[in-house]
Coordinates of C-alpha atoms in Angstrom, one line a residue:
X9 CA -78.3 108.1 -9.2
X10 CA -77.7 109.3 -5.7
X11 CA -74.4 110.5 -4.3
X12 CA -74.0 107.4 -2.1
X13 CA -73.5 105.3 -5.2
X14 CA -70.2 107.0 -6.1
X15 CA -66.6 106.5 -5.0
X16 CA -66.2 110.3 -4.5
X17 CA -68.8 112.4 -2.8
X18 CA -69.4 116.1 -3.3
X19 CA -67.6 116.9 0.0
X20 CA -64.4 115.2 -1.4
X21 CA -64.6 112.1 0.8
X22 CA -63.6 108.9 -0.9
X23 CA -65.4 105.6 -0.4
X24 CA -62.7 103.2 -1.5
X25 CA -64.9 100.2 -0.8
X26 CA -67.2 101.4 -3.7
X27 CA -64.5 101.1 -6.4
X28 CA -65.5 97.6 -7.6
X29 CA -69.2 98.4 -7.6
X30 CA -68.7 101.7 -9.4
X31 CA -66.4 100.1 -12.1
X32 CA -68.9 97.3 -12.6
X33 CA -71.6 99.9 -13.5
X34 CA -69.7 101.0 -16.6
X35 CA -71.5 99.6 -19.6
X36 CA -69.6 96.6 -21.2
X37 CA -69.3 98.4 -24.5
X38 CA -67.9 101.5 -22.9
X39 CA -65.5 99.4 -20.8
X40 CA -64.2 97.6 -23.9
X41 CA -63.7 101.0 -25.7
X42 CA -61.8 102.3 -22.7
X43 CA -59.6 99.2 -22.2
X44 CA -58.9 98.2 -25.8
X45 CA -56.8 101.3 -26.5
X46 CA -54.2 102.6 -24.1
X47 CA -54.6 106.2 -25.1
X48 CA -58.4 105.8 -24.5
X49 CA -57.7 104.4 -21.1
X50 CA -55.3 107.2 -20.3
X51 CA -57.7 109.8 -21.5
X52 CA -60.5 108.3 -19.4
X53 CA -58.2 108.2 -16.3
X54 CA -57.1 111.8 -16.9
X55 CA -60.7 113.0 -17.0
X56 CA -61.5 111.2 -13.7
X57 CA -58.4 112.6 -12.0
X58 CA -59.1 116.1 -13.2
X59 CA -62.7 115.8 -11.8
X60 CA -61.4 114.5 -8.5
X61 CA -58.9 117.4 -8.3
X62 CA -61.7 119.9 -9.0
X63 CA -63.7 118.7 -6.0
X64 CA -60.6 118.9 -3.8
X65 CA -59.1 115.5 -3.5
X66 CA -55.6 115.4 -2.2
X67 CA -52.7 113.7 -4.0
X68 CA -52.8 111.0 -1.3
X69 CA -56.6 110.4 -1.9
X70 CA -56.0 110.3 -5.7
X71 CA -53.2 107.8 -5.3
X72 CA -55.3 105.7 -2.9
X73 CA -58.2 105.6 -5.4
X74 CA -55.8 104.8 -8.3
X75 CA -54.4 101.9 -6.2
X76 CA -57.9 100.4 -5.7
X77 CA -58.8 100.8 -9.3
X78 CA -55.5 99.1 -10.3
X79 CA -56.2 96.3 -7.8
X80 CA -59.6 95.8 -9.4
X81 CA -58.2 95.8 -13.0
X82 CA -55.5 93.4 -12.1
X83 CA -58.0 91.0 -10.5
X84 CA -60.9 91.2 -12.9
X85 CA -59.8 92.5 -16.3
X86 CA -57.5 90.9 -18.9
X87 CA -55.0 93.3 -20.5
X88 CA -56.1 94.3 -24.0
X89 CA -52.8 95.7 -25.3
X90 CA -49.1 95.5 -24.6
X91 CA -49.1 98.6 -22.4
X92 CA -51.8 97.1 -20.1
X93 CA -49.9 93.8 -20.0
X94 CA -46.7 95.6 -18.9
X95 CA -48.7 97.6 -16.2
X96 CA -50.2 94.3 -15.0
X97 CA -46.9 92.5 -14.8
X98 CA -45.3 95.4 -12.9
X99 CA -48.3 95.5 -10.6
X100 CA -48.1 91.8 -9.8
X101 CA -44.4 91.9 -8.8
X102 CA -44.6 95.1 -6.8
X103 CA -44.7 95.1 -3.0
X104 CA -47.5 97.0 -1.2
X105 CA -45.2 100.0 -0.9
X106 CA -44.2 99.8 -4.6
X107 CA -47.8 99.6 -5.7
X108 CA -48.7 102.7 -3.7
X109 CA -45.9 104.6 -5.4
X110 CA -46.8 103.1 -8.8
X111 CA -50.4 104.3 -8.3
X112 CA -49.2 107.8 -7.6
X113 CA -47.1 107.6 -10.8
X114 CA -50.1 106.4 -12.8
X115 CA -52.1 109.5 -11.6
X116 CA -49.2 111.7 -12.8
X117 CA -49.0 109.8 -16.1
X118 CA -52.7 110.4 -16.7
X119 CA -52.2 114.1 -16.2
X120 CA -49.0 114.4 -18.4
X121 CA -49.1 115.5 -22.0
X122 CA -49.6 112.7 -24.5
X123 CA -47.2 114.1 -27.1

């Protein structure tokens, strides 16, 4: 798959408009595995955030990407557990500014220890 099919390119630039297409390429079985269990979702997110950091994305770029992913999940995926349901409800009632801050917090949550 070529680089132009990804949200993040090797030079660290972020193609936010590619989020939906990229998430739709995840195999349905893998998507279910990730979304059925909150710890699996958090682990998946952590791996992606760590990868983005390694190629040099800034905190602002990470939060922007997380916000787009959260928008996609809120619009196209049903919550599969109580944690996801809570995240969706908070996302729906948040203003644009609150969602931006919440996305940044989700990035930090993904990187925090799970103990």
